[in-house]
Amino acid sequence: MKATLFTTMATVLVILAGCSNNENEAIDNWSGEIRLASGVAMQTRANTQATQIAENEIVYAWADKVETSETPGTSATEYIKAWKLTATNNNGFTNNPEYYPTDGSKLNIYALHGNFTATTFEEGTTGFPGSTIVHTVANDQSNNDMKNYLKSDLLYAIQTDVERSSSAVNLTFYHLLSKVEVALKVGKGDPDLANATITIEGTKLQANFTPSKSATMSSSEDRSNMVSAVSNAQATPVTIGNAASSDFNNNPTYNEAVIVPQTLSESTSFIKVALSDGSSPFIYNLKNETKFESGKKYIYHITVNKTGLEVTSSIEGWQSAGDTLIEGSAEL
């Protein structure tokens, strides 16, 4: 009797071990749970949320079933709705578990991070956004913990034809908005920047975002087609940090802001430096019509003199080097 029992148990163990052809799946008792990892498209130098989504930031993901082993080429059908993910400090997520289909279907996964109204998504219920939703950048991005900057950063990722696997699915997120970096340096007259207020002027803070399932995320044109400034939104100043650098050649400190892609006209007041002594603020006015494009960052080096500002600026791809250098100046 005992011999029969032991033989039966051994047979069951062999069958269970044979259910997976992935050695890692057997080792960690993988149950078919979908595992995700995040990354942000590489940038030219380190800065906020440069290569990974910051810890505790919220991401929503959706998944479509696109193919089964029995019926290849099957039209996509919605599989996961509004899956809420919380970013960790090691490029991962914590989340309520979701599982791969058991019928062999591949998945297309779409994920986004942004600042939407609290009622935009309900976990497990809201389908993929089939129409335009509104993302808002914060009007004060000066806080040291960069929380308002982080929530202002609109990110989107697509991963297609994901096969059932215990390995983490790498989601590469791309920045869809524009970025402004301002480095400050004390100049003639030794103005006090410690309590100065620095603002980005003239931009609208709301963006229409129409996520596309068919976008090629490496295409700047496809990314830019998904976002535009809300036409009737009012231009509102964005406050940034006021950290100063000793010079611009040795790793200057940048005060960062995310802004909505839009075109500003020539002579628009764009950067304002207001000293705490109540004197008239220093203004940098755009010398030409300037199109702030999706995925690009605009770098300004500002020397603050008591008589005015000296400004140089450059434009870079947020994930690749640019080649445009613009000389500028500013007046009271």
XYZ file of C-alpha atoms in Angstrom:
332
model
C 0.000 0.000 0.000
C 2.784 2.404 0.962
C 4.773 1.536 -2.122
C 1.747 2.293 -4.294
C 1.226 5.640 -2.550
C 4.854 6.687 -3.000
C 4.763 5.721 -6.668
C 1.617 7.812 -7.193
C 3.144 10.853 -5.460
C 6.304 10.595 -7.541
C 4.232 10.464 -10.718
C 2.345 13.629 -9.720
C 5.590 15.487 -9.059
C 6.933 14.540 -12.492
C 3.735 15.761 -14.153
C 3.840 19.083 -12.267
C 7.469 19.629 -13.139
C 6.659 18.983 -16.794
C 3.980 21.689 -16.941
C 6.598 24.382 -17.600
C 9.356 24.414 -20.154
C 10.969 27.414 -18.457
C 13.429 26.369 -15.744
C 13.088 29.740 -13.966
C 9.331 29.333 -13.820
C 9.712 26.010 -12.015
C 12.311 27.345 -9.595
C 10.310 30.329 -8.334
C 6.885 28.664 -8.658
C 5.791 31.285 -11.179
C 2.012 31.349 -11.475
C 1.667 33.271 -14.733
C 1.750 36.694 -13.101
C 2.714 39.576 -15.414
C 5.929 41.212 -14.228
C 6.835 44.696 -15.415
C 9.978 46.836 -15.307
C 10.258 50.498 -16.249
C 12.845 52.685 -17.878
C 12.879 56.135 -19.458
C 14.461 56.711 -22.864
C 18.139 57.594 -22.356
C 19.070 61.249 -22.049
C 22.280 63.123 -22.741
C 23.051 63.742 -19.065
C 21.539 62.857 -15.724
C 18.632 64.912 -14.445
C 15.270 64.404 -12.788
C 13.430 61.240 -13.872
C 16.111 60.759 -16.497
C 16.426 56.994 -16.775
C 13.723 55.583 -14.503
C 10.355 56.622 -13.136
C 10.766 58.072 -9.653
C 9.787 56.017 -6.635
C 6.092 56.168 -5.650
C 4.991 57.752 -8.928
C 1.737 56.263 -10.275
C 1.453 54.637 -13.690
C -1.664 53.166 -15.333
C -1.385 50.291 -17.787
C -3.726 48.478 -20.168
C -3.291 45.261 -22.117
C -4.924 43.797 -25.226
C -4.901 40.137 -26.267
C -3.645 40.064 -29.826
C -3.098 36.432 -30.812
C -3.768 32.881 -29.667
C -1.855 29.767 -30.611
C -5.049 28.327 -32.096
C -6.095 31.435 -34.032
C -3.060 33.503 -35.029
C -3.880 36.962 -36.291
C -6.915 37.381 -34.051
C -8.037 41.014 -33.716
C -6.994 42.725 -30.489
C -9.428 42.427 -27.619
C -9.273 44.307 -24.342
C -7.767 42.168 -21.598
C -6.625 44.413 -18.696
C -8.248 47.721 -17.787
C -6.622 50.595 -15.837
C -4.007 48.556 -14.003
C -2.585 50.823 -11.283
C 1.179 50.526 -10.766
C 3.393 52.260 -8.197
C 7.025 52.770 -9.196
C 9.766 51.414 -6.940
C 13.341 52.659 -6.578
C 14.766 49.823 -8.696
C 12.894 50.257 -11.990
C 10.062 47.987 -10.899
C 6.472 48.365 -9.780
C 4.278 47.252 -6.926
C 0.739 46.425 -7.932
C -2.217 44.135 -7.573
C -1.284 41.075 -9.629
C -2.535 40.481 -13.157
C -1.955 37.253 -15.088
C -1.182 36.213 -18.649
C -3.970 34.562 -20.643
C -3.926 30.786 -20.388
C -4.777 30.345 -24.071
C -1.322 31.376 -25.332
C -2.337 34.877 -26.411
C 0.294 37.549 -26.793
C -0.321 40.931 -25.183
C 0.077 44.519 -26.301
C 0.755 46.654 -23.225
C 0.229 50.425 -23.016
C 1.260 52.477 -19.986
C 1.151 56.155 -19.097
C 2.171 58.513 -16.312
C 0.648 61.948 -15.995
C -1.257 64.502 -13.944
C -4.924 63.856 -14.620
C -8.044 64.566 -12.594
C -8.661 62.068 -9.794
C -11.707 60.612 -11.541
C -10.040 59.977 -14.908
C -9.202 56.341 -14.172
C -10.797 53.748 -11.929
C -8.575 50.745 -11.346
C -9.792 47.621 -13.074
C -12.742 49.424 -14.646
C -11.650 52.228 -16.980
C -10.812 51.146 -20.505
C -7.922 52.517 -22.545
C -8.538 56.230 -23.251
C -10.352 56.261 -26.557
C -10.529 60.054 -26.705
C -8.534 63.062 -25.568
C -7.739 63.466 -21.874
C -6.247 66.554 -20.238
C -2.859 66.551 -18.527
C -1.814 69.542 -16.397
C 1.670 70.710 -15.457
C 2.107 72.298 -12.033
C 2.509 76.069 -11.782
C 5.081 75.662 -8.981
C 7.879 73.213 -9.766
C 10.385 74.751 -7.352
C 10.042 72.297 -4.470
C 13.256 70.501 -3.499
C 11.701 67.044 -3.596
C 10.597 67.747 -7.197
C 7.146 66.267 -6.536
C 5.342 68.844 -8.670
C 7.900 68.433 -11.444
C 7.493 64.664 -11.369
C 3.714 64.746 -11.611
C 3.995 67.246 -14.473
C 6.061 64.831 -16.560
C 3.822 63.132 -19.149
C 5.256 59.713 -20.064
C 3.981 56.995 -22.390
C 5.158 53.488 -23.271
C 4.063 50.751 -25.701
C 5.269 47.156 -25.723
C 3.733 44.853 -28.340
C 3.593 41.102 -28.897
C 4.518 40.260 -25.322
C 4.685 36.505 -24.846
C 3.909 34.642 -21.654
C 7.100 34.600 -19.565
C 8.265 34.853 -15.984
C 10.787 37.515 -17.048
C 9.901 41.140 -16.468
C 8.485 43.045 -19.450
C 10.587 46.155 -20.041
C 8.452 49.235 -20.645
C 10.415 52.106 -22.186
C 8.697 55.408 -21.432
C 9.143 58.529 -23.533
C 8.696 62.146 -22.474
C 5.845 63.738 -24.418
C 6.167 67.313 -23.165
C 8.969 69.881 -23.358
C 11.524 70.687 -20.699
C 13.241 73.917 -19.670
C 16.521 73.905 -17.730
C 17.810 77.175 -16.282
C 21.285 77.607 -14.791
C 21.875 80.838 -12.871
C 25.110 82.640 -12.072
C 25.691 85.774 -9.999
C 27.172 88.565 -12.117
C 28.020 92.242 -11.800
C 26.714 93.999 -8.712
C 26.528 90.694 -6.778
C 22.716 90.343 -6.791
C 21.273 88.100 -4.063
C 19.786 85.033 -5.733
C 19.222 83.111 -2.498
C 15.685 84.440 -2.159
C 15.037 85.270 -5.808
C 11.918 83.988 -7.563
C 12.484 82.502 -11.013
C 9.529 81.917 -13.314
C 8.893 80.576 -16.793
C 6.416 82.983 -18.367
C 3.882 82.880 -21.177
C 3.027 79.169 -21.402
C -0.272 77.321 -21.121
C -0.268 74.608 -18.492
C -2.825 72.173 -19.919
C -2.191 69.636 -22.663
C -4.626 67.608 -24.730
C -3.299 64.055 -24.722
C -4.679 61.513 -27.186
C -2.762 58.269 -26.611
C -2.354 56.102 -29.682
C -2.004 52.332 -29.627
C -0.346 52.346 -33.047
C 2.315 54.993 -32.406
C 5.953 54.176 -33.043
C 7.408 55.508 -29.812
C 10.870 56.030 -31.285
C 9.301 58.443 -33.785
C 9.321 62.057 -32.587
C 6.533 62.822 -35.060
C 4.287 60.091 -33.654
C 4.937 61.295 -30.102
C 4.275 64.941 -30.893
C 1.021 64.055 -32.669
C -0.391 62.829 -29.363
C -0.084 66.143 -27.469
C -1.076 69.770 -27.952
C -1.764 72.765 -25.739
C -5.384 73.320 -24.723
C -6.267 76.253 -26.962
C -8.446 78.182 -24.508
C -6.138 77.688 -21.497
C -4.662 80.833 -19.946
C -0.906 81.397 -19.920
C 0.309 81.033 -16.336
C 3.798 81.507 -14.811
C 5.651 78.383 -13.678
C 7.915 78.881 -10.659
C 11.196 76.959 -10.728
C 14.121 76.641 -8.319
C 16.675 79.395 -7.755
C 19.857 77.376 -7.194
C 22.927 79.230 -8.470
C 26.149 77.911 -9.992
C 29.659 79.293 -9.684
C 30.166 78.876 -13.417
C 28.590 77.197 -16.431
C 31.549 75.033 -17.447
C 31.839 72.643 -14.494
C 28.568 70.755 -13.995
C 26.236 73.705 -13.434
C 23.107 73.208 -11.346
C 19.930 73.312 -13.416
C 16.540 74.476 -12.222
C 14.073 72.335 -14.135
C 10.497 72.653 -15.360
C 8.250 70.605 -17.611
C 6.110 72.713 -19.940
C 3.457 71.911 -22.532
C 4.659 71.893 -26.175
C 3.505 75.119 -27.830
C 4.708 78.006 -29.971
C 5.500 81.366 -28.371
C 5.772 84.514 -30.436
C 8.806 86.748 -30.835
C 9.362 89.127 -27.882
C 7.348 86.982 -25.452
C 8.583 87.490 -21.887
C 9.859 84.007 -21.124
C 12.165 83.908 -18.077
C 11.760 86.323 -15.172
C 14.193 86.798 -12.293
C 12.657 88.733 -9.401
C 15.043 89.644 -6.583
C 13.756 89.786 -3.020
C 14.808 93.437 -2.593
C 11.740 94.578 -4.533
C 13.683 95.980 -7.466
C 12.273 95.641 -10.961
C 12.505 92.059 -12.226
C 14.915 91.028 -14.952
C 13.189 89.626 -18.042
C 14.474 87.452 -20.853
C 12.353 88.027 -23.973
C 12.393 85.531 -26.808
C 14.262 86.952 -29.774
C 12.416 84.832 -32.307
C 9.224 82.862 -32.533
C 10.022 79.675 -30.619
C 8.376 76.299 -31.013
C 8.733 74.199 -27.892
C 8.577 70.655 -29.202
C 7.584 67.343 -27.669
C 10.530 65.462 -26.190
C 13.024 68.336 -26.422
C 14.683 70.308 -23.672
C 15.687 73.956 -23.839
C 18.738 74.997 -21.839
C 19.366 78.546 -20.640
C 22.491 79.889 -18.961
C 21.656 83.162 -17.240
C 24.159 85.532 -15.676
C 22.240 87.907 -13.394
C 23.786 91.372 -13.308
C 22.348 94.307 -11.425
C 22.058 95.979 -14.820
C 20.292 93.087 -16.537
C 20.722 89.494 -17.706
C 23.219 87.834 -19.979
C 21.730 84.761 -21.611
C 22.887 81.912 -23.809
C 20.602 79.034 -24.745
C 20.647 75.708 -26.534
C 18.159 73.050 -27.592
C 18.650 69.327 -27.118
C 16.590 66.259 -27.745
C 15.455 64.996 -24.343
C 16.904 61.621 -25.286
C 19.568 62.615 -27.820
C 22.044 65.423 -28.307
C 21.037 68.505 -30.261
C 23.125 70.862 -32.331
C 21.455 74.261 -32.020
C 23.068 77.075 -29.996
C 21.337 80.444 -29.655
C 22.907 83.590 -28.231
C 20.550 85.894 -26.349
C 20.275 88.844 -23.978
C 17.757 90.262 -21.538
C 16.750 93.628 -20.205
C 14.981 95.228 -17.301
